Every structure is written in structure tokens, then in C-alpha cells.
Short mmCIF file of C-alpha atoms in Angstrom, two decimals:
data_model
loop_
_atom_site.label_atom_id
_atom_site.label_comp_id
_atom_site.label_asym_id
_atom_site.label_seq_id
_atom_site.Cartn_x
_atom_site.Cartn_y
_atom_site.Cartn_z
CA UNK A 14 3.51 10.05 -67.01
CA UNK A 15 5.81 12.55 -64.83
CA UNK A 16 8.15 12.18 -62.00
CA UNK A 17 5.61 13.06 -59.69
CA UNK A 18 3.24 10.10 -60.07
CA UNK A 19 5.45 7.71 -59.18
CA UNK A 20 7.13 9.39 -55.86
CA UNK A 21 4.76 7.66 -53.82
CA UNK A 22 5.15 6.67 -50.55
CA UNK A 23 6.03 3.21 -51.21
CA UNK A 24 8.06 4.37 -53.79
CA UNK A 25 10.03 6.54 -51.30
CA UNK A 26 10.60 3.81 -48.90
CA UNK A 27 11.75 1.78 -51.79
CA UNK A 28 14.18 4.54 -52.35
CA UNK A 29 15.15 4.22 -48.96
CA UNK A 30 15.76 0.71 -48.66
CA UNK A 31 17.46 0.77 -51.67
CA UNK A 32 20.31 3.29 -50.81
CA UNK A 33 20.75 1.44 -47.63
CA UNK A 34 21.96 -1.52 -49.75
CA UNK A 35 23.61 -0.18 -52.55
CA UNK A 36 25.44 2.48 -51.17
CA UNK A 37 27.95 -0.69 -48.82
CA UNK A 38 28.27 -1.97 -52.18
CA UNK A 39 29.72 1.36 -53.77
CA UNK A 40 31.95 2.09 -50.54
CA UNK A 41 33.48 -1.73 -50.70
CA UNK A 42 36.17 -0.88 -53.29
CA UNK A 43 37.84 1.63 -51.31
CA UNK A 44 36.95 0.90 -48.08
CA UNK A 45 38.96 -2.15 -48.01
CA UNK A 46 42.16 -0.28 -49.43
CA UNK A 47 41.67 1.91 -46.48
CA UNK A 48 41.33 -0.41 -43.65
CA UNK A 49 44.33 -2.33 -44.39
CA UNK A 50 47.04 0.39 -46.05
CA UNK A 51 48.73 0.88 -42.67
CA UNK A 52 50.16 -3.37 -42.66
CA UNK A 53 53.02 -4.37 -44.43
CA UNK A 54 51.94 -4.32 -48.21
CA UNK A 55 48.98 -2.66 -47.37
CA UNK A 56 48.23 -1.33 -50.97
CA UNK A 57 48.39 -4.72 -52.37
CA UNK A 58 46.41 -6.61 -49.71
CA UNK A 59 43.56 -3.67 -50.19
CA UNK A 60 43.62 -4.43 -54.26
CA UNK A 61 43.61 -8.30 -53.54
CA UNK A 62 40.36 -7.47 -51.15
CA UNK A 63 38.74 -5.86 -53.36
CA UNK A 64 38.96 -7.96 -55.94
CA UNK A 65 38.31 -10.79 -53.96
CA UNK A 66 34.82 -8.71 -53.20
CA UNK A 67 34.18 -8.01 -56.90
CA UNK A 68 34.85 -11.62 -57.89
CA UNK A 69 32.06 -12.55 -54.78
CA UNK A 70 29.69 -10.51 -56.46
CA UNK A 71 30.22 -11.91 -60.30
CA UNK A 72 29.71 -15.29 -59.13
CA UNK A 73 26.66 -14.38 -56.41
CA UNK A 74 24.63 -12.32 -58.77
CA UNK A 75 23.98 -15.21 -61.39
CA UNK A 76 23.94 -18.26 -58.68
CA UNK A 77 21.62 -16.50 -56.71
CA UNK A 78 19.42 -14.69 -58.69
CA UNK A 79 18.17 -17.47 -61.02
CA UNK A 80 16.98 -19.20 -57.54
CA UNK A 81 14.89 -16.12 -56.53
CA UNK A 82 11.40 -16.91 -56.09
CA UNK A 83 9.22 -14.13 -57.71
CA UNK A 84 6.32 -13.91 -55.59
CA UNK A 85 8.14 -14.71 -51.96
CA UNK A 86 11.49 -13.01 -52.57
CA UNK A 87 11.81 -11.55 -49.74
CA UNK A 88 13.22 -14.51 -47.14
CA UNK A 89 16.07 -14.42 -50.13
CA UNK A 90 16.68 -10.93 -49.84
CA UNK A 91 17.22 -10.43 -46.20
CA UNK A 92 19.18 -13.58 -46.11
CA UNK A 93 21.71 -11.91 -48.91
CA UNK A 94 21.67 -8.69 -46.75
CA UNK A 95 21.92 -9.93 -43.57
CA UNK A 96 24.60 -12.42 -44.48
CA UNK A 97 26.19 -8.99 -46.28
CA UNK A 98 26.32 -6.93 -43.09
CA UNK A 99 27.84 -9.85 -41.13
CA UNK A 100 30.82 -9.90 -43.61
CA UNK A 101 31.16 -6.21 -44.02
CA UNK A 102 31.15 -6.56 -39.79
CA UNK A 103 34.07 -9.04 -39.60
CA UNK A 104 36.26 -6.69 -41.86
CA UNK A 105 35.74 -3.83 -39.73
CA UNK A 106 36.20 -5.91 -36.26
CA UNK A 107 38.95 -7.54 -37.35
CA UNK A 108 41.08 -5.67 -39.19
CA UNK A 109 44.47 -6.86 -38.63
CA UNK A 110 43.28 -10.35 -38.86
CA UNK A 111 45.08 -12.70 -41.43
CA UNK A 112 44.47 -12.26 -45.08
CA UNK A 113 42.86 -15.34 -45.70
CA UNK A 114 40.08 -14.23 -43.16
CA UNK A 115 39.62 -10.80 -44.56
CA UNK A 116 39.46 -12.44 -47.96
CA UNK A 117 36.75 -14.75 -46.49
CA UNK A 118 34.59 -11.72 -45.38
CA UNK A 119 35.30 -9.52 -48.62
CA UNK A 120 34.08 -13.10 -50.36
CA UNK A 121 30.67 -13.26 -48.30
CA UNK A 122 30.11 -9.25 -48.39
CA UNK A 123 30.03 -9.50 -52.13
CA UNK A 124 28.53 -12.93 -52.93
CA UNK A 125 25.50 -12.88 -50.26
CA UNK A 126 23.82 -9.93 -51.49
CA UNK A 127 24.66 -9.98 -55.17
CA UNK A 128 21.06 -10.62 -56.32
CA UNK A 129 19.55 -7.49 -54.10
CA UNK A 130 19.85 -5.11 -57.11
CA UNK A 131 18.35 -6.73 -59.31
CA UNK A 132 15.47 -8.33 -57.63
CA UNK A 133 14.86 -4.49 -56.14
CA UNK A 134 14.64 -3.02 -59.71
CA UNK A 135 11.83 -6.21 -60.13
CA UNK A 136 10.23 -5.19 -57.26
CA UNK A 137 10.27 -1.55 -59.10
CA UNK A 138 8.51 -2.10 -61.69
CA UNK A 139 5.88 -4.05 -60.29
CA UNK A 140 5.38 -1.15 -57.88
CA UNK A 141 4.51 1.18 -60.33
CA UNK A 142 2.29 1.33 -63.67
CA UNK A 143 3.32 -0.05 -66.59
CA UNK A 144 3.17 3.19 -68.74
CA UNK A 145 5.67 4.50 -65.97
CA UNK A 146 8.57 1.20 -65.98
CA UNK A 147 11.08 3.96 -67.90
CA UNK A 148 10.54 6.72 -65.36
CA UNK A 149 10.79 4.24 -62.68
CA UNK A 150 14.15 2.63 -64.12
CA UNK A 151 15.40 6.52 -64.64
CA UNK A 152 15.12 7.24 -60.61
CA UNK A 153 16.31 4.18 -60.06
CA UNK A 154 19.44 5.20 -62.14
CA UNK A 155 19.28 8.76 -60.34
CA UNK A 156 19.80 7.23 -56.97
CA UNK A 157 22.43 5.01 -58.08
CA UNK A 158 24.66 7.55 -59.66
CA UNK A 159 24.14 9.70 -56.39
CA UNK A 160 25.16 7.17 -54.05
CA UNK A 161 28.46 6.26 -56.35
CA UNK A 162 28.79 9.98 -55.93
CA UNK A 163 28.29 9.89 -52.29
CA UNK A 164 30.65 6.88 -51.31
CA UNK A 165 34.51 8.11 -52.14
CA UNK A 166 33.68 10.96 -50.20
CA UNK A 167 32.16 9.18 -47.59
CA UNK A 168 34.73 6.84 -47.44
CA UNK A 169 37.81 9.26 -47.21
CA UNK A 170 36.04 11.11 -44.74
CA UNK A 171 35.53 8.40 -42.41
CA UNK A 172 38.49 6.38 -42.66
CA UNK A 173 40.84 9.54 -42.99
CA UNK A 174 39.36 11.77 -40.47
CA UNK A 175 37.89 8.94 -37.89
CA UNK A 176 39.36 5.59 -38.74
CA UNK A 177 39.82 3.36 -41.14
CA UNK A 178 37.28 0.68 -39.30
CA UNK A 179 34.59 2.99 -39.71
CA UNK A 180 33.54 3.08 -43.08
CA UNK A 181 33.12 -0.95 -42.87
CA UNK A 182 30.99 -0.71 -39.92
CA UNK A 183 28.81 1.61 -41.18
CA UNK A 184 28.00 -0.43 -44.43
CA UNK A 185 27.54 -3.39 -41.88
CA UNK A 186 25.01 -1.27 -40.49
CA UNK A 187 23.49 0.54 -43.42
CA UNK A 188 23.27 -3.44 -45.28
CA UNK A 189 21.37 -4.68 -41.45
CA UNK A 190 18.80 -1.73 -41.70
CA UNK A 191 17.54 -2.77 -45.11
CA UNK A 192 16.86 -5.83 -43.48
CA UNK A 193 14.44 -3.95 -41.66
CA UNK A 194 13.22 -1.68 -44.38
CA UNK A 195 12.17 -5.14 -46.48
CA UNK A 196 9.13 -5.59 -44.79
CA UNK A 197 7.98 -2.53 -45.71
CA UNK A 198 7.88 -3.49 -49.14
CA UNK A 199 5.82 -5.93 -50.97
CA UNK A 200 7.01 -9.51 -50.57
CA UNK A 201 7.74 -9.88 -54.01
CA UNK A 202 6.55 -9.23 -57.65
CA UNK A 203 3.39 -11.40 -59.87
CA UNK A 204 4.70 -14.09 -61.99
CA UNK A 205 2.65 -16.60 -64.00
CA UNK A 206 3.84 -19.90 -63.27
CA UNK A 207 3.22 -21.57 -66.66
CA UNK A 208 5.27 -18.90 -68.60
CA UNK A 209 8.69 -20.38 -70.22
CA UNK A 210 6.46 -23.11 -70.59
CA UNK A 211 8.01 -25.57 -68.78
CA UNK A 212 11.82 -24.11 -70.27
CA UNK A 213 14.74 -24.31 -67.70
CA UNK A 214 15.42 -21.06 -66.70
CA UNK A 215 19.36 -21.57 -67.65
CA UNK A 216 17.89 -21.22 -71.48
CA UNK A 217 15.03 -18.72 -70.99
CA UNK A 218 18.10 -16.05 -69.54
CA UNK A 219 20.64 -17.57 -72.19
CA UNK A 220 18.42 -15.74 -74.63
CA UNK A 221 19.34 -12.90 -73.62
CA UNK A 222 22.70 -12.90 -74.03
CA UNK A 223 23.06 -10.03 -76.45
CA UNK A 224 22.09 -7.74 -73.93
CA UNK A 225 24.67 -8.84 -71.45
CA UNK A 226 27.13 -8.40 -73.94
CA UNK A 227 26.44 -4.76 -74.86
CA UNK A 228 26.06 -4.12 -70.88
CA UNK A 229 29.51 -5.67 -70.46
CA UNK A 230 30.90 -3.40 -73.54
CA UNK A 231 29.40 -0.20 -71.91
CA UNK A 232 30.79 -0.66 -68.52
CA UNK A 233 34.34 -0.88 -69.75
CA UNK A 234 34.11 2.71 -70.68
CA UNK A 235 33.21 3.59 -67.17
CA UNK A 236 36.08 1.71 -65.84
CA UNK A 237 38.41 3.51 -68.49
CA UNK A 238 37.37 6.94 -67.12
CA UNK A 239 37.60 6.07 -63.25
CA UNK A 240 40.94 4.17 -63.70
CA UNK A 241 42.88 5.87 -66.44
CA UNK A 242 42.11 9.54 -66.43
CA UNK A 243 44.71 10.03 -63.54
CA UNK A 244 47.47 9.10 -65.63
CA UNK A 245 46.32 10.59 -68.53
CA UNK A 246 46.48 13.95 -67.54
CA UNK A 247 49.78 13.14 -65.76
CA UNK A 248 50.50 12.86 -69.56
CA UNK A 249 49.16 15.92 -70.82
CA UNK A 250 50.94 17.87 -68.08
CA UNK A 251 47.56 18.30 -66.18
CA UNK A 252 47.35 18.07 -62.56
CA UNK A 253 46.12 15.01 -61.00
CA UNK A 254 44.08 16.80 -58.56
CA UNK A 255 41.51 17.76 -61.68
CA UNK A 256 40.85 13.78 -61.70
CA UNK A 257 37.82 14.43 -58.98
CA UNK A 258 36.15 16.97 -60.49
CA UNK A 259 36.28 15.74 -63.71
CA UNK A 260 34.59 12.52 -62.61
CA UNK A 261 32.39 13.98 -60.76
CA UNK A 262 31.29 16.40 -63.25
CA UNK A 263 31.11 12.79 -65.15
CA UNK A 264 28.63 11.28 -62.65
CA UNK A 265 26.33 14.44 -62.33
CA UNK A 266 25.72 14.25 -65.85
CA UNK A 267 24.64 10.62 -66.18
CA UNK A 268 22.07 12.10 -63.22
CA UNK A 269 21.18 14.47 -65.65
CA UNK A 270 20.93 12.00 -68.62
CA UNK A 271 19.36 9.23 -66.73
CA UNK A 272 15.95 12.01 -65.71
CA UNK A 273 16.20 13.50 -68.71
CA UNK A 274 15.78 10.03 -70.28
CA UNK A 275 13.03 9.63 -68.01
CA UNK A 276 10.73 12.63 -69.14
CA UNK A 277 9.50 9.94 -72.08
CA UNK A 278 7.83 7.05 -72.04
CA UNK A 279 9.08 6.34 -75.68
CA UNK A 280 12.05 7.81 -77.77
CA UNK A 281 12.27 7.08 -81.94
CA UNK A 282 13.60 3.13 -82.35
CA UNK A 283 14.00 -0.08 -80.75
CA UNK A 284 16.01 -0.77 -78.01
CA UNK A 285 18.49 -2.96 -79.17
CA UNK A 286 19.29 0.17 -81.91
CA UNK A 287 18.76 3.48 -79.00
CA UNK A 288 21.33 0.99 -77.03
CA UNK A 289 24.02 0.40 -79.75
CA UNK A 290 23.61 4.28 -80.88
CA UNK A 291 23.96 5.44 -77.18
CA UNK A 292 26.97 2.79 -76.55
CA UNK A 293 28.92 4.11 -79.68
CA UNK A 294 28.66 7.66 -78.97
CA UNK A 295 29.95 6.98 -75.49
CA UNK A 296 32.61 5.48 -76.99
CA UNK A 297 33.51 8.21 -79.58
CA UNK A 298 33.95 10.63 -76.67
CA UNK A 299 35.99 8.54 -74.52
CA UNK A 300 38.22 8.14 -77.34
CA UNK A 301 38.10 11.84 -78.30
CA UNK A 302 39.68 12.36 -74.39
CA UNK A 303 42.67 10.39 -75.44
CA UNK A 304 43.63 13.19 -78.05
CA UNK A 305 42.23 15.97 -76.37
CA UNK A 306 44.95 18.64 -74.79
CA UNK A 307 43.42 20.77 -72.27
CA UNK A 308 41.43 20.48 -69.41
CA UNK A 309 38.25 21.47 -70.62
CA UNK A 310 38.29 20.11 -73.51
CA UNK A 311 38.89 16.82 -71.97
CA UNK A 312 35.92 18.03 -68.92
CA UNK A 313 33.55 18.56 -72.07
CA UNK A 314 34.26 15.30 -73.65
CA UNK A 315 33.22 13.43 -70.18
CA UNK A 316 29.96 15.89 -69.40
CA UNK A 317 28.83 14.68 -72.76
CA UNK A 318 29.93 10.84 -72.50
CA UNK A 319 28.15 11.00 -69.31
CA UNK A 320 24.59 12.29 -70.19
CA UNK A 321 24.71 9.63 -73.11
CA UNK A 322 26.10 6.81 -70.21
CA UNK A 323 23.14 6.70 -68.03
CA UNK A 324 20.57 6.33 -70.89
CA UNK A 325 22.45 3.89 -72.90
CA UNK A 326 22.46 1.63 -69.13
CA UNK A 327 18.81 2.41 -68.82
CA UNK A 328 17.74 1.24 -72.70
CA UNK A 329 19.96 -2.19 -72.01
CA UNK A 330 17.71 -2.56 -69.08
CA UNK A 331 14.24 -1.80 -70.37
CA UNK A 332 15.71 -4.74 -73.83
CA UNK A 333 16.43 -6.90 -71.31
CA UNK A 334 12.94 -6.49 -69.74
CA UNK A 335 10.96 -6.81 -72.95
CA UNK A 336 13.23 -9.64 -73.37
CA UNK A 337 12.43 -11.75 -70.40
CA UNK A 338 9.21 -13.36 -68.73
CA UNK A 339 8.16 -11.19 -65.49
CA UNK A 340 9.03 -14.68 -63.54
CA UNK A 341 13.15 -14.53 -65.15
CA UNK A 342 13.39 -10.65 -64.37
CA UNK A 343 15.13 -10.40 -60.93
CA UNK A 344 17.44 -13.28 -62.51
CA UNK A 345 18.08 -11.44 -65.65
CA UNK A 346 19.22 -8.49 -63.97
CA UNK A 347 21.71 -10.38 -61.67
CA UNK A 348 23.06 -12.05 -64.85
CA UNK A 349 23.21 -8.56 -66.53
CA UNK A 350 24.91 -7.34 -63.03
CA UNK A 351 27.41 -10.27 -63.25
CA UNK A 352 28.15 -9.27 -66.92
CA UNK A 353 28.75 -5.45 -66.17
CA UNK A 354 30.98 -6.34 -63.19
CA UNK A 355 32.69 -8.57 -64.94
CA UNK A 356 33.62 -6.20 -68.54
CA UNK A 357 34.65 -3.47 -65.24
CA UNK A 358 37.07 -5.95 -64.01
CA UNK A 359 38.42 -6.89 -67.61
CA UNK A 360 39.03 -3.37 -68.77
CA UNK A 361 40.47 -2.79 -65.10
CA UNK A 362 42.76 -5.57 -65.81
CA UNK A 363 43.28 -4.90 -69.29
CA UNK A 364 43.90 -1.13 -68.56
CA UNK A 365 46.65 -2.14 -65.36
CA UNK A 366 48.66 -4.16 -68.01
CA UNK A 367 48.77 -1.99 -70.84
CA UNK A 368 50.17 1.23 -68.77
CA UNK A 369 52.99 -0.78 -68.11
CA UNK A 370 54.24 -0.96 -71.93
CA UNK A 371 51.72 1.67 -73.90
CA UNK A 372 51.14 5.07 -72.98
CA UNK A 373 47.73 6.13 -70.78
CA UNK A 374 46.28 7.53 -74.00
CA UNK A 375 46.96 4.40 -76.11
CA UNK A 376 45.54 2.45 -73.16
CA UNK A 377 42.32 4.39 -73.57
CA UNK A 378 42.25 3.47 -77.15
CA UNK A 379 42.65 0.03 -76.87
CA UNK A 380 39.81 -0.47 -74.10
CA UNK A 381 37.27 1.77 -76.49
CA UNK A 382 38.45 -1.02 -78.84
CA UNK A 383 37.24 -4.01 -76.52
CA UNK A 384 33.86 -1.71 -75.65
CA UNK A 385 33.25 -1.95 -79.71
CA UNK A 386 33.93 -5.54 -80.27
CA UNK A 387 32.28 -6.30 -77.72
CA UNK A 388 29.41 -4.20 -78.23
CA UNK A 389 29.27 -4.93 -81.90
CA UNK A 390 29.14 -8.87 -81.12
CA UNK A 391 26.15 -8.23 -78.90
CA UNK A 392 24.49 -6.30 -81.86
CA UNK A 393 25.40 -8.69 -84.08
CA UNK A 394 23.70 -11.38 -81.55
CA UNK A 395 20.35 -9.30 -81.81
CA UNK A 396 20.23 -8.99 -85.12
CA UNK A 397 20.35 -12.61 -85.73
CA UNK A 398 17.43 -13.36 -83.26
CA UNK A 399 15.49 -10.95 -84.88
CA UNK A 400 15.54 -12.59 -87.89
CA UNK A 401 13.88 -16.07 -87.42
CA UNK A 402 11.57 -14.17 -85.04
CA UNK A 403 10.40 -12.17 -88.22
CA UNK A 404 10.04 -15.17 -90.24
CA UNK A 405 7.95 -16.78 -87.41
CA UNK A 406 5.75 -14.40 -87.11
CA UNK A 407 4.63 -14.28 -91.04
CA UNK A 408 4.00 -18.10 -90.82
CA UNK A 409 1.83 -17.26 -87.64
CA UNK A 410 -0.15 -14.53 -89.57
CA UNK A 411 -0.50 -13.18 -86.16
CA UNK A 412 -0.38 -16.64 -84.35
CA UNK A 413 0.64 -16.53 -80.37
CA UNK A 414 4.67 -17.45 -80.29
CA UNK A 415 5.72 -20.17 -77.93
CA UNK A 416 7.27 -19.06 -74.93
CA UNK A 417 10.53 -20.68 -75.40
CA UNK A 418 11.20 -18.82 -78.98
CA UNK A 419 9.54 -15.24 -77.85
CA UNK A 420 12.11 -12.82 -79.13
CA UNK A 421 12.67 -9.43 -77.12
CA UNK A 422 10.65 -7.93 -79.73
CA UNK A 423 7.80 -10.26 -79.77
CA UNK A 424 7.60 -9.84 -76.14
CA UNK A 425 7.93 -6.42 -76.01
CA UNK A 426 4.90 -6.27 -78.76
CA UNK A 427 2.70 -8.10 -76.51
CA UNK A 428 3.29 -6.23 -73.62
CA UNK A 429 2.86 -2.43 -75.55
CA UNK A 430 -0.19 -4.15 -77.43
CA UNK A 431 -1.77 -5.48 -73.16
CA UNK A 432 -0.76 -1.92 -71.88
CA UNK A 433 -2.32 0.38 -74.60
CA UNK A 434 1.04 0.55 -76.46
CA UNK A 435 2.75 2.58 -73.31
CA UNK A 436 5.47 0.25 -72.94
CA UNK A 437 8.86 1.72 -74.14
CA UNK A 438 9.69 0.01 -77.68
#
């Protein structure tokens, strides 16, 4: 299956629909730094913002998500956006307003549409074959790297050279029109109402919970890169001004590894094992930039962790898939959104506390140290659930498994085994 089969037209407008309401979400950050750095203990009130906004989005993705409805989510998805643009709007109307109010708009912008991501990368792979779900997931990735890409550039632009409002009205307005651009989509995605068999689906996505570890362990390498490098080559006697391209030679290569990752339906192992492989040798090579002395070395050492980042996101996604009924996806994904976001914000936090007393590149280590515990605990979590799955299926001698003790594997068996084995192991 190539690129080219799935770039249909309603493919496209996915595309579309979906950069109009992920790329508010990637300006938010910075945005709100910008609009109020001009007050008194502006700098501050921006971080507070922001965090207030991340914090929205933890607690949305899961509350929301697992009340998606499958087959009519889309009522639920232009509430979350609309609701979106209307806080996004009161930042940028009122930006001198009191703190509690801008907190109360950075609160709805990032709560209301915390489940769109996930219930969009649903709505994915129903759109497209089966055989296709891992070229699918790798455009998806693609287009999210670019617009992460996009938005500081965006954002400096506008609020720099226009005015600070701007960039907050514009993701008001970009989160509105995919509103619009929803009902050019299918309502929502097929999901057999018996499966979980009757399970609640609190316990049906607890399951799961290795691969929200190991997604929470991999995004607090990201967050080391973005949030330490500056000071780290302050250290090595770099200049700071090598921080951008660096990361963005960083992001262009998980766009590289995310399509190249993409040009297979199936690479050698399981997920769970492709996953912790691709995690650790992210890992190594963040380390190896908290030794490294020049410039390019360091440049090298992120090119490479980023080819390896986007695939190692993409194989937690396509575990988490095999691991969860078609009805539990869009829910899964907001829990797995909620678990990323929140290992970001704890090696954010972890990194702004440990500069104060430990030098950048010490700081570094100690976060790769969390990604690895964190990661390994995850593994460890998988292989444990593997194991009574094994068991059960010798008893069975090839007997159906009940749907509230289907392992990731087991599911993933059944659905290669119903799609001519094309499904990614």
C-alpha cells in the first residue's frame, strides 16, 4: 500500500480539517506568553496561562473522550471546537482583563476540545483500508510535526510584527472553521455495540495502561530537547541562537522518520518490543547530547533522535489500537493524549527545578532517567499481560477469548488473521 492510495479526497479534507484544529493547539503555549508579556509580571502570568491551558487539556482529553459516541461523534466534536474557539476568542478580546478571567479562557481553550485528536485519528482509520492504518497514522504524524513546525514561527510573526492579539484570534478562527469542515467528514466511525461485552469502559482503557506509560516516557524526551537545549549550549559556550535550528532540524527529521515508517505495512517484531527499542534509542541520543561538545555533534545526535521519535510515537499508537475495541479507540487516544501531556509537563517541571541546583547537562541526564523508568515500567506492564494471555490461549486450543481479557496481542491476531494478515503486528 503507498502514499498515494490513501490521498484521497476525503482524506485531503480530513487533512484539512485536521490542521485547522491542531495547529490553535500548537500556537497556545506561546501565544499566551505573548499576549500578556507587556503587564506587570508578564512572563509569569504567560507561564501560569499556559499551564493553566495544558492542565485543561490533561483533564479534557480523558473526561471527554471516554463519553464519545463512536458512530455519532460528530455533535461532540464541534461542541469541543466550537466551545475551543470561543475561549481562544475571549483571550484575544480581552487581553488586559484580570487573570482569573484569562485563566478561565486558557481553562476552556484546552479542556473543550481535548478529545478532537484523538477521535480524528479514529475517524482516520476508519477512512481508509485496513492494510493502510500505518500509512494513514504516518501522515497523520507528518502533518502534526509540520504544524508544530509551523506555529513558533507563526506565532512570533504575528504577535511581534502585528500584535500580540492576533495570534489568539486567528486560532479562534482556525478552531471555528473546523467546525465547518466536520460535516464534510463522516459522522463518525463503526463500532459493534456488544464488544467489551458488557465491561465498563473505565476497565476496557485501564488495560491499556502500559502503553500510556511508554507514551508518557517518550514525550519527556521531547520536552528535554525543546526546554533544555538553550541552556545547554549556554554551557558548552555555544550560542543560543543555534537553539532554532537545531530543533527544527529535530522536527524535520521525525517528518522524515514518521513517512519513512510509513513505506511498510509491517517491520520485524511486535509492537510493544519496535516501541521499547525505538524509545531507548531515543533516549541514548538525548543523553549522548549532554556530553557532546560541538555543535554538530550535538545537531547529529538530535537528526538521529528525531527520525527514531516519530516512529517510536507511531508504534505506541498502532499497540494501543490492536489493544483496544474499535468502540474504546477515540477514548484510548485521549487517555494516551492525557498521558503524553502530562510526562511533557513533569519533565518540564522536573527540568525547571533541577537547573536551579544541577547543571543543564546533568538535568538532561536525570530526565533520560525518568523516560527509562518510566518506559521500563510500561514494558514491564506488557510483559506481564502477555503472559496469562499465552496461557489462555493453550487452554483455548484456539478457543475465541472473552472480550474483557483480550490482550493487545490477541486482538491484534484477530484483526491480521480478518484482514489477510495486513494489519501491522
Amino acid at each position: 500500500m503507498s502514499y498515494r492510495e490513501i490521498v484521497t479526497r476525503p482524506v485531503l479534507v480530513w487533512c484539512a480539517v485536521t490542521a485547522g484544529a491542531r495547529l490553535p493547539v500548537a500556537m497556545a503555549p506561546l501565544a499566551v506568553v505573548f499576549l500578556v508579556r507587556e503587564r506587570p509580571g508578564g512572563y509569569s502570568l504567560g507561564a501560569a496561562l499556559a499551564a493553566v491551558y495544558v492542565i485543561g487539556e490533561i483533564v479534557g482529553a480523558p473526561l471527554l473522550g471516554v463519553r464519545l459516541n463512536p458512530v455519532r461523534a460528530r455533535p461532540a466534536l464541534a461542541f469541543g471546537c466550537g466551545f475551543g474557539a470561543l475561549g481562544f476568542a475571549g483571550l484575544g478580546l480581552a487581553p488586559g482583563a484580570h487573570p482569573v478571567f484569562l485563566g478561565g479562557c486558557a481553562f476552556v481553550a484546552g479542556f473543550a476540545p481535548a478529545a478532537v485528536s484523538g477521535a480524528m485519528r479514529a475517524l482516520l482509520t476508519e477512512m481508509v483500508p485496513q492494510r493502510a492504518v500505518s500509512q494513514a497514522m504516518s501522515l497523520e504524524s507528518m502533518l502534526v510535526f509540520a504544524v508544530w513546525a509551523a506555529a513558533p514561527a507563526l506565532v512570533t510573526g504575528l504577535a511581534l510584527g502585528v500584535d500580540p492579539t492576533l495570534p489568539l484570534l486567528l486560532q479562534a478562527a482556525l478552531m471555528a472553521a473546523s467546525v465547518a469542515g466536520l460535516w464534510a467528514l463522516p459522522a463518525g466511525w463503526q463500532a459493534e455495540p456488544s464488544e467489551g461485552g458488557g465491561e465498563s469502559m473505565t476497565r476496557i482503557l485501564a488495560r491499556a495502561w502500559p502503553v500510556y506509560a511508554m507514551g508518557a516516557g517518550s514525550l519527556t524526551l521531547l520536552a528535554l530537547a525543546e526546554l533544555i537545549l538553550p541552556a545547554l549550549l549556554e554551557q558548552r559556550g555555544i550560542g543560543i541562537g543555534w537553539a532554532g535550528p537545531l530543533l527544527a532540524g529535530f522536527s524535520i527529521a521525525s517528518a522524515v522518520g514518521a513517512f519513512v515508517y510509513g513505506l511498510r505495512s509491517r517491520w520485524p517484531g511486535r509492537l510493544p518490543v519496535q516501541s521499547l527499542v525505538l524509545v531507548l534509542s531515543v533516549a541514548a541520543l538525548v543523553a549522548l547530547t549532554a556530553v557532546l561538545p560541538y555543535t554538530a555533534a550535538i545537531g547529529a545526535a538530535l537528526v538521529l533522535a528525531g527520525l527514531l521519535q516519530a516512529p517510536a510515537m507511531l508504534t505506541r499508537n498502532l499497540a494501543l489500537r490492536e489493544a483496544l475495541p474499535p468502540s474504546a479507540l477515540a477514548a484510548g487516544y485521549s487517555v494516551m493524549y492525557a498521558a503524553v501531556g502530562a510526562g511533557y509537563a513533569a519533565s518540564g517541571s522536573l527540568a525547571g527545578g533541577l537547573l536551579q541546583v544541577v547543571a543543564p547537562s546533568t538535568a538532561i541526564l536525570c530526565g533520560v532517567g525518568l523516560t527509562l523508568l518510566l518506559t521500563l515500567i510500561g514494558a514491564a506492564g506488557e510483559r506481564r499481560m502477555r503472559r496469562p494471555a499465552a496461557a489462555g490461549a493453550q487452554a483455548g486450543h484456539g478457543g475465541a477469548p472473552t472480550a474483557a481479557g483480550t490482550p493487545a496481542e490477541a486482538v491484534g491476531d484477530a484483526g491480521a488473521a480478518a484482514d489477510g494478515g495486513a494489519r501491522t503486528p
